[in-house]
Amino acid sequence: YHNPHTKHGRQAIVHLFEWKWADIASECERFLAPKGFAGVQISPPQESIVLTTPWRPWWERYQPISYNLCSRSGSEMELKDMITRCNNVGVNIYVDAVINHMCGASGGEGTHSNCGTYFNANKKEFPSVPFGASDFNDGKCKTASGNIESYDDRNQVRDCRLVSLLDLALEKDYVRGKVADYMNKLIDMGVAGFRVDACKHMWPGDMEAVFGRLHNLNTKWFNAGSRPFIVQEVIDLGHEAIKASEYFHLGRVTEFRYSSKLGVIMRKWDGEKLCYTKNWGEGWAFMPTGNSLVFVDNHDNQRGHGPGGSSIVTFKDSRLYKMATAYMLAHPYGMTRVMSSFAWDHSDQGPPSHADGSTKNVKINPDDTCGDGWVCEHRWRQITNMAGFRNVVNGQPHSNWWDNGSNQVAFGRGDRGFIVFNNDDWPLNLTLNTGMPGGVYCDVISGRKEGGRCTGKTINVGGDGRAHFNISNTDEDPMVAIHADSKL
Ligand code: AAO
């Protein structure tokens, strides 16, 4: 479950948060494949509740009503078409699977769901699956409220309701079967794996039983015998009863410490300095690299849900965000996920939408950026080009580290790439050993190589591998990156 089955040596996946299936299909063909992105994490595709107070929040999609593939992102036909078209250009699809629970206990009764499927949250009835009252954990939960009241008690974290969401009894063979059927339908359609929601709230043994029933990936696009890739969402900052390591054997796990630490470092809070990242990775007590999925921000912590608080760097701090993302993509630790957001003013706000609540198309501007409220961080030149950098340096060691004892650092990836950061309040002006073969290279932060010419800064690497770098602390992007494929 740890192998993402990426194609053509591609290394970074992108979360196209709340995008419609039709837009994702086009994005795979026109941008993600040519730029070398490995895959897309999509928003939950199952039918969910429709909420109007607050008005159509993004988080309604985390409240399933049925496993019909009918959502704010589109129909089953559109989903299938998207999976096919992305697979055909070598971009994998990873589904956000919400299998811990159904809707909130106060979800009411009726047909306020994406495709008008009837449900009754009071009676815990979801006839379209079907699930009934006995398929939920309420008998097992020991708290007075029926909700999780303390994260220090592993039993209640797994047997009680997460923020009142009706908690499925995954110990039941019947429930496991229904969940596995849902996931298998997606696997048969061609998805490469899953981001599994709220894994802290499920017993690893129950998850193992579900995953054991999953089909191998569709052999139209994947090798025979390929198991689905699994990323488990477990928030473990180190001080709760449940540890991320309990889930290592089941797939990769989200490393939230990476996101919160990188934010603190880039903001220079708590006395942190970029030079302390010389041993970034396991040296910072992160989980083993082969177990981790890493990110600068995710859809929760970019808006104050989940952990990390105000330290998290997001598109709203664009200069720091580009630096943090470049650092992540240049560094060998972990499997990387790039966030692609929509703009928002308040944290409940759903994606850009029309008056009837339907999601707007993603608008693409002539300069490759997005419009109509779509932020598209993955299309920011610096971030796109660093996803390319990661592909070019894949498999190369972290090498030629340099730092100034403060917030200026540089490191290479064998003889395939080199990057320099200046997050201090004074200029960087010096010669460094890059480890790269001599030649003239195009800096992929300030520009890109186009038809043998460079649209940004050029860097001259001498026959001895040394090159001069001059990065002002007031530069739009105070960093420079070169790699084997950016050689002119
Ligand atoms: C909504 C409403 C609720 C309402 C509910 C049902 O907001 O008021 O009761 O509907 O009607 C999303 C939204 C929720 C939304 C939900 C359903 O974020 O607001 O609820 O959809 O529509 C925990 C889980 C983690 C979860 C995270 C948000 O462990 O799995 O909460 N993330 C996933 C998704 C997320 C989604 C769901 C799960 C549900 O990514 O989008 O929710 O499907 C501690 C614990 C964490 C815990 C956090 C937050 O973290 O460790 O496990 O995450 O608290 O409660 C410090 C600590 C750190 C701590 C943190 C947060 O940093 O060091 O450990 O503070 O305070």
XYZ file of C-alpha atoms and ligand atoms in Angstrom:
554
model
C 0.000 0.000 0.000
C 3.056 2.283 0.135
C 3.813 2.424 -3.589
C 2.065 5.324 -5.351
C 2.548 3.682 -8.786
C 3.538 7.003 -10.338
C 4.467 7.051 -14.033
C 7.518 8.345 -15.940
C 9.494 9.047 -12.749
C 7.053 11.754 -11.667
C 7.259 12.562 -7.967
C 4.793 15.206 -6.714
C 1.040 14.934 -6.415
C -1.339 17.888 -6.273
C -4.559 18.275 -4.290
C -7.043 19.945 -6.644
C -9.322 20.877 -3.760
C -12.999 21.097 -4.802
C -12.259 21.060 -8.534
C -14.919 19.613 -10.818
C -14.109 16.358 -12.597
C -14.313 17.951 -16.052
C -11.757 20.595 -15.076
C -9.415 17.975 -13.613
C -9.584 15.956 -16.847
C -8.550 19.022 -18.857
C -5.876 19.945 -16.323
C -4.272 16.491 -16.591
C -4.020 16.844 -20.365
C -3.100 20.510 -20.750
C -0.879 21.074 -17.688
C -0.183 18.274 -15.190
C 1.205 15.704 -17.635
C 3.366 18.143 -19.629
C 4.729 19.711 -16.427
C 5.454 16.339 -14.811
C 2.965 16.101 -11.928
C 2.502 12.499 -10.802
C -1.097 12.536 -9.675
C -4.102 14.329 -8.271
C -5.809 13.993 -4.902
C -9.478 14.651 -5.617
C -12.222 15.802 -3.233
C -14.595 13.133 -1.875
C -16.605 11.776 -4.839
C -19.437 10.148 -2.851
C -22.850 11.754 -2.366
C -22.905 14.027 0.660
C -25.278 16.190 2.615
C -26.214 19.634 1.238
C -26.021 22.338 3.906
C -27.369 25.861 3.747
C -26.354 27.264 7.177
C -23.581 28.134 6.694
C -24.176 28.300 2.941
C -22.679 25.304 1.117
C -19.493 24.973 3.238
C -16.583 23.043 1.712
C -16.850 20.560 4.603
C -20.292 19.260 3.602
C -18.380 16.822 1.395
C -17.011 15.166 4.554
C -20.562 14.102 5.510
C -21.538 11.135 3.310
C -25.186 10.267 2.676
C -24.562 7.366 0.295
C -21.791 5.860 -1.807
C -23.395 7.022 -5.038
C -20.712 8.718 -7.115
C -22.563 11.950 -7.377
C -21.060 15.081 -5.863
C -20.491 18.770 -6.190
C -17.621 17.922 -8.552
C -19.855 16.083 -11.015
C -21.580 12.857 -11.978
C -20.322 9.288 -12.104
C -19.952 9.591 -15.909
C -17.816 12.709 -15.537
C -15.742 11.053 -12.811
C -15.136 8.021 -15.012
C -14.199 10.155 -18.003
C -11.756 12.138 -15.856
C -10.071 9.038 -14.426
C -9.681 7.609 -17.933
C -8.293 10.779 -19.460
C -5.841 11.422 -16.601
C -4.636 7.796 -16.668
C -4.171 8.034 -20.433
C -1.615 10.835 -19.943
C 0.067 9.102 -16.988
C -1.436 11.208 -14.190
C -2.771 9.071 -11.332
C -5.965 9.757 -9.405
C -6.104 9.348 -5.610
C -9.539 9.511 -4.000
C -10.292 11.174 -0.666
C -12.218 8.313 0.993
C -14.507 9.252 3.896
C -15.215 5.868 5.502
C -15.138 6.585 9.239
C -18.585 8.123 9.402
C -21.687 9.355 7.625
C -23.242 12.823 8.186
C -23.512 14.742 11.442
C -26.067 13.643 14.053
C -27.987 16.865 13.504
C -28.142 16.354 9.738
C -31.934 15.949 9.837
C -34.210 13.923 7.609
C -34.974 14.383 3.938
C -33.416 14.586 0.512
C -30.991 17.465 1.068
C -28.153 15.523 -0.568
C -26.263 15.907 -3.845
C -28.556 13.665 -5.871
C -31.640 13.861 -3.737
C -31.124 10.528 -1.970
C -33.309 10.191 1.137
C -31.704 9.743 4.587
C -32.648 10.145 8.223
C -29.800 11.178 10.529
C -32.011 11.039 13.648
C -32.754 7.353 13.039
C -29.281 6.720 11.544
C -30.855 5.430 8.342
C -29.103 5.670 4.986
C -31.309 3.416 2.850
C -29.362 3.818 -0.343
C -26.286 1.980 1.061
C -28.180 0.640 3.092
C -26.936 1.438 6.618
C -29.239 1.374 9.663
C -28.942 2.152 13.362
C -27.117 -1.103 14.161
C -24.303 -0.209 11.737
C -23.050 2.582 13.996
C -20.818 2.573 17.067
C -23.098 4.245 19.588
C -23.344 1.129 21.759
C -19.577 0.990 22.013
C -18.917 4.640 22.846
C -18.588 5.360 26.574
C -18.735 9.159 26.713
C -21.788 10.982 28.041
C -22.188 13.105 24.928
C -21.517 10.294 22.459
C -18.775 12.496 21.010
C -14.997 12.332 21.407
C -14.310 14.327 24.566
C -10.627 13.562 25.138
C -7.851 12.729 22.716
C -5.974 11.084 25.609
C -8.359 8.116 25.525
C -7.800 5.914 22.484
C -11.090 4.074 22.921
C -13.244 7.143 22.685
C -11.220 8.571 19.801
C -12.097 5.434 17.826
C -15.508 4.455 19.158
C -17.179 7.836 19.636
C -18.291 10.498 17.217
C -15.760 12.948 15.751
C -17.490 16.351 16.002
C -20.884 14.550 16.129
C -20.386 12.662 12.840
C -22.292 9.339 12.943
C -19.528 6.802 13.551
C -19.642 3.640 11.440
C -19.118 0.259 13.159
C -16.202 -0.925 11.050
C -15.866 -3.988 13.267
C -18.962 -5.352 11.501
C -18.361 -7.540 8.500
C -21.368 -5.973 6.779
C -20.036 -2.422 7.167
C -16.563 -3.457 6.035
C -18.144 -5.026 2.961
C -20.062 -1.880 2.011
C -16.994 0.309 2.446
C -14.829 -2.094 0.438
C -17.459 -2.200 -2.336
C -17.321 1.590 -2.580
C -13.534 1.636 -2.785
C -13.456 -1.284 -5.224
C -15.825 0.458 -7.591
C -13.333 3.329 -7.770
C -10.367 0.973 -8.160
C -12.100 -0.785 -11.047
C -12.705 2.619 -12.673
C -8.926 3.139 -12.612
C -7.937 5.132 -9.531
C -4.429 4.467 -8.187
C -5.265 4.767 -4.503
C -6.769 6.719 -1.653
C -6.240 9.452 0.911
C -8.230 7.911 3.759
C -9.926 10.481 5.971
C -9.882 10.467 9.786
C -7.823 7.286 10.262
C -7.041 8.200 13.865
C -10.720 7.528 14.479
C -10.647 3.975 13.107
C -8.992 0.903 14.634
C -6.008 -0.216 12.516
C -7.320 -3.790 12.650
C -10.644 -2.751 11.126
C -8.887 -0.819 8.394
C -6.642 -3.785 7.670
C -9.730 -5.936 7.176
C -11.209 -3.412 4.726
C -7.960 -2.937 2.792
C -7.522 -6.706 2.600
C -10.705 -6.844 0.528
C -9.567 -4.264 -2.015
C -9.018 -5.294 -5.609
C -5.698 -4.904 -7.393
C -5.436 -1.841 -9.617
C -6.980 -1.880 -13.083
C -4.521 -3.591 -15.464
C -5.516 -1.278 -18.298
C -3.120 1.247 -16.707
C -1.225 -0.558 -13.919
C 0.931 -3.673 -13.661
C -0.858 -6.869 -12.714
C -0.864 -7.390 -8.963
C -0.517 -3.682 -8.063
C -2.080 -2.861 -4.692
C -3.866 0.477 -4.224
C -1.726 3.258 -2.742
C -2.956 4.373 0.683
C -2.293 7.672 2.519
C -3.816 7.722 5.969
C -4.804 11.022 7.527
C -3.543 10.763 11.117
C -2.684 13.966 12.984
C 0.133 13.107 15.402
C 2.107 16.028 16.802
C 3.526 13.783 19.492
C 1.405 14.336 22.579
C -1.687 12.136 22.269
C -2.590 8.507 22.984
C -2.686 7.503 19.330
C 0.567 7.406 17.357
C 1.037 7.610 13.606
C 3.292 4.539 13.828
C 0.256 2.344 14.596
C -0.675 2.815 10.936
C 2.686 2.382 9.177
C 1.992 -1.181 8.023
C -1.228 -0.074 6.293
C 0.216 2.601 4.029
C 1.753 6.040 4.194
C 0.710 8.537 6.859
C 0.333 12.315 6.737
C 3.281 13.966 8.574
C 1.673 17.051 10.130
C 4.821 17.882 12.096
C 6.530 18.646 8.782
C 3.872 21.210 7.869
C 3.808 22.953 11.232
C 7.625 22.976 11.681
C 8.293 24.273 8.170
C 5.868 27.127 8.824
C 7.579 28.067 12.089
C 11.003 27.962 10.404
C 9.988 30.097 7.424
C 8.354 32.635 9.737
C 11.461 32.570 12.010
C 9.290 32.055 15.080
C 10.394 30.357 18.323
C 14.047 31.110 17.511
C 13.986 28.745 14.541
C 16.424 29.267 11.660
C 16.663 27.725 8.226
C 20.231 26.596 9.030
C 18.797 24.171 11.610
C 17.273 22.172 8.743
C 20.662 20.663 7.869
C 19.271 17.357 9.220
C 15.680 17.943 8.008
C 13.629 14.752 7.919
C 14.078 11.912 10.396
C 16.651 14.151 12.154
C 13.696 16.305 13.183
C 11.888 13.293 14.651
C 9.619 12.977 11.641
C 8.442 9.469 10.729
C 10.655 7.343 8.421
C 10.739 8.871 4.937
C 9.183 5.809 3.310
C 6.116 6.128 5.539
C 5.408 9.803 5.138
C 3.303 12.062 2.992
C 4.417 15.680 3.398
C 2.910 19.051 2.534
C 3.361 22.732 3.360
C -0.347 23.135 4.122
C -3.499 21.068 3.619
C -7.150 21.938 3.143
C -7.721 21.902 6.924
C -4.713 23.640 8.422
C -4.621 26.371 5.757
C -7.898 27.644 7.286
C -7.468 26.859 10.993
C -9.096 23.394 10.994
C -6.860 20.549 12.187
C -3.468 21.338 13.753
C -0.746 23.889 13.266
C -2.595 27.132 13.922
C -1.222 30.390 12.616
C 2.252 28.980 11.941
C 1.020 27.286 8.752
C 2.236 29.054 5.611
C -0.377 29.332 2.847
C -0.957 31.088 -0.485
C -1.902 34.116 1.583
C 1.806 34.528 2.467
C 2.842 33.948 -1.112
C 6.540 34.811 -0.837
C 7.141 32.491 2.137
C 4.850 29.903 0.590
C 6.913 29.665 -2.582
C 10.081 29.283 -0.486
C 8.552 26.612 1.747
C 7.192 24.665 -1.218
C 10.497 24.924 -3.069
C 12.297 23.639 0.027
C 9.923 20.681 0.300
C 10.186 19.793 -3.393
C 13.989 20.098 -3.430
C 14.494 17.982 -0.304
C 14.603 14.170 -0.569
C 12.444 13.509 2.521
C 8.951 12.073 2.066
C 6.381 11.808 -0.672
C 5.264 15.337 -1.527
C 1.802 16.801 -2.037
C 1.282 20.305 -3.398
C -1.871 22.166 -2.304
C -4.072 23.908 -4.882
C -6.650 26.112 -3.192
C -9.576 28.388 -3.843
C -9.566 31.890 -2.365
C -11.671 32.467 0.754
C -12.490 35.120 3.318
C -14.009 32.954 6.037
C -13.035 29.402 6.893
C -16.391 27.714 6.123
C -16.675 29.191 2.640
C -17.066 26.669 -0.166
C -15.462 26.793 -3.610
C -16.174 29.593 -6.104
C -19.785 29.001 -7.054
C -22.828 30.333 -8.848
C -25.907 31.598 -7.010
C -27.499 28.122 -7.143
C -24.501 26.654 -5.287
C -22.983 24.880 -8.278
C -19.207 25.084 -8.477
C -17.654 27.409 -11.041
C -15.336 26.206 -13.772
C -11.649 26.862 -13.215
C -10.702 29.826 -15.370
C -7.242 29.717 -16.965
C -5.572 33.058 -17.720
C -3.229 33.578 -20.714
C -0.211 33.715 -18.353
C -1.033 30.169 -17.052
C -2.418 31.415 -13.707
C -6.062 30.908 -12.721
C -8.978 33.268 -12.215
C -12.525 33.356 -10.842
C -11.379 32.642 -7.287
C -9.169 29.634 -8.067
C -5.660 30.133 -6.652
C -3.879 27.273 -8.467
C -0.639 27.360 -6.476
C 0.522 24.418 -8.609
C 0.524 26.774 -11.618
C 2.747 29.373 -9.975
C 5.939 29.197 -12.061
C 8.222 28.713 -9.055
C 6.138 25.798 -7.746
C 5.525 24.136 -11.131
C 9.217 24.299 -11.949
C 10.220 22.855 -8.574
C 7.925 19.875 -9.185
C 10.028 19.425 -12.334
C 13.236 19.800 -10.267
C 12.071 16.980 -7.970
C 11.629 14.643 -10.949
C 15.081 15.480 -12.335
C 16.916 14.894 -9.013
C 14.938 11.815 -7.950
C 17.147 9.193 -6.310
C 20.076 11.593 -5.770
C 21.454 12.188 -2.268
C 21.216 15.400 -0.241
C 24.669 16.928 -0.790
C 26.933 20.005 -0.710
C 25.111 21.599 2.220
C 26.091 25.183 3.070
C 24.649 27.610 5.601
C 25.596 30.962 7.130
C 24.523 30.003 10.661
C 21.294 31.870 10.076
C 18.619 31.765 7.348
C 20.780 31.439 4.250
C 21.208 27.827 3.154
C 22.041 25.842 0.044
C 22.037 22.175 -0.826
C 22.336 19.962 -3.837
C 21.002 16.644 -4.999
C 24.094 14.789 -6.169
C 25.198 16.213 -9.515
C 21.620 16.750 -10.771
C 20.406 19.872 -8.971
C 21.278 22.689 -6.573
C 19.197 25.273 -4.686
C 20.064 28.376 -2.623
C 17.741 30.207 -0.193
C 18.086 33.631 1.404
C 15.517 34.093 4.169
C 17.685 36.601 6.073
C 17.268 40.386 6.087
C 20.561 40.971 4.272
C 21.956 40.010 0.855
C 23.624 36.735 -0.040
C 26.633 37.147 -2.304
C 29.153 34.322 -2.527
C 30.610 31.365 -4.387
C 29.415 27.861 -3.526
C 30.287 24.340 -4.550
C 27.241 23.054 -6.428
C 28.468 19.561 -7.283
C 27.089 20.113 -10.804
C 28.969 19.654 -14.093
C 30.317 22.900 -15.558
C 28.096 24.950 -17.854
C 25.493 27.683 -18.008
C 22.217 26.887 -16.238
C 18.838 28.577 -16.202
C 17.421 29.449 -12.762
C 13.984 27.809 -12.709
C 12.698 30.150 -9.982
C 13.050 33.435 -11.893
C 12.327 31.871 -15.277
C 12.467 28.745 -17.351
C 14.427 27.279 -20.237
C 12.528 27.959 -23.435
C 13.870 26.885 -26.824
C 17.451 26.767 -25.560
C 17.223 30.230 -23.946
C 16.579 31.256 -20.355
C 13.741 33.652 -19.475
C 15.223 34.340 -16.017
C 18.644 34.554 -14.348
C 21.503 32.394 -15.604
C 24.086 30.719 -13.353
C 27.612 29.878 -14.546
C 28.992 26.705 -13.023
C 32.755 26.361 -13.487
C 34.619 23.179 -14.373
C 35.272 22.760 -10.626
C 31.525 22.802 -9.852
C 31.681 26.230 -8.203
C 29.241 29.017 -9.025
C 28.573 32.547 -7.844
C 25.181 33.393 -6.318
C 23.831 36.853 -5.632
C 20.401 36.877 -3.974
C 19.056 40.091 -2.525
C 16.825 39.817 0.524
C 14.398 42.076 -1.348
C 14.142 39.871 -4.444
C 10.605 38.855 -5.359
C 11.709 35.260 -4.714
C 14.913 35.126 -2.644
C 16.107 31.779 -3.982
C 17.802 30.236 -7.030
C 17.448 26.670 -8.334
C 19.244 24.911 -11.179
C 19.071 21.322 -12.386
C 20.413 19.023 -15.088
C 17.528 19.740 -17.465
C 17.830 23.514 -17.045
C 21.355 23.486 -18.551
C 21.504 25.707 -21.609
C -18.649 20.172 10.728
C -18.756 21.275 11.776
C -18.884 20.656 13.163
C -20.084 19.732 13.202
C -19.920 18.668 12.128
C -21.091 17.712 12.038
O -17.607 22.106 11.708
O -19.057 21.703 14.112
O -20.181 19.110 14.466
O -19.764 19.304 10.846
O -22.264 18.395 11.809
C -14.349 18.661 8.063
C -14.316 19.959 8.850
C -15.197 19.895 10.083
C -16.599 19.469 9.701
C -16.472 18.102 9.062
C -17.819 17.520 8.636
O -12.985 20.233 9.215
O -15.240 21.193 10.664
O -17.428 19.422 10.860
O -15.681 18.205 7.867
O -18.452 18.336 7.743
C -9.593 16.006 13.823
C -9.492 14.658 13.120
C -9.103 14.787 11.680
C -9.944 15.830 10.957
C -9.782 17.147 11.701
C -10.547 18.287 11.051
O -8.582 13.825 13.805
O -9.288 13.520 11.064
O -10.284 16.962 13.044
N -9.613 15.931 9.534
C -10.424 15.232 8.517
C -10.629 16.083 7.278
C -11.549 17.239 7.601
C -12.927 16.702 7.959
C -12.901 15.433 8.696
C -11.737 14.759 8.984
C -14.196 14.794 8.978
O -9.409 16.463 6.755
O -11.631 18.160 6.547
O -13.613 17.678 8.778
O -14.527 14.042 7.822
C -6.362 17.812 17.561
C -6.284 16.347 17.190
C -6.713 16.077 15.782
C -8.020 16.757 15.475
C -7.842 18.251 15.746
C -9.058 19.068 15.374
O -5.284 18.544 16.978
O -4.963 15.896 17.313
O -6.859 14.684 15.597
O -8.315 16.540 14.079
O -7.552 18.411 17.122
O -10.103 18.767 16.215
C -2.848 21.603 18.511
C -2.596 20.152 18.917
C -3.233 19.225 17.893
C -4.669 19.490 17.847
C -4.772 20.920 17.369
C -6.164 21.350 17.043
O -2.110 21.947 17.338
O -1.225 19.921 19.000
O -2.984 17.865 18.203
O -4.203 21.803 18.299
O -6.801 22.030 18.015
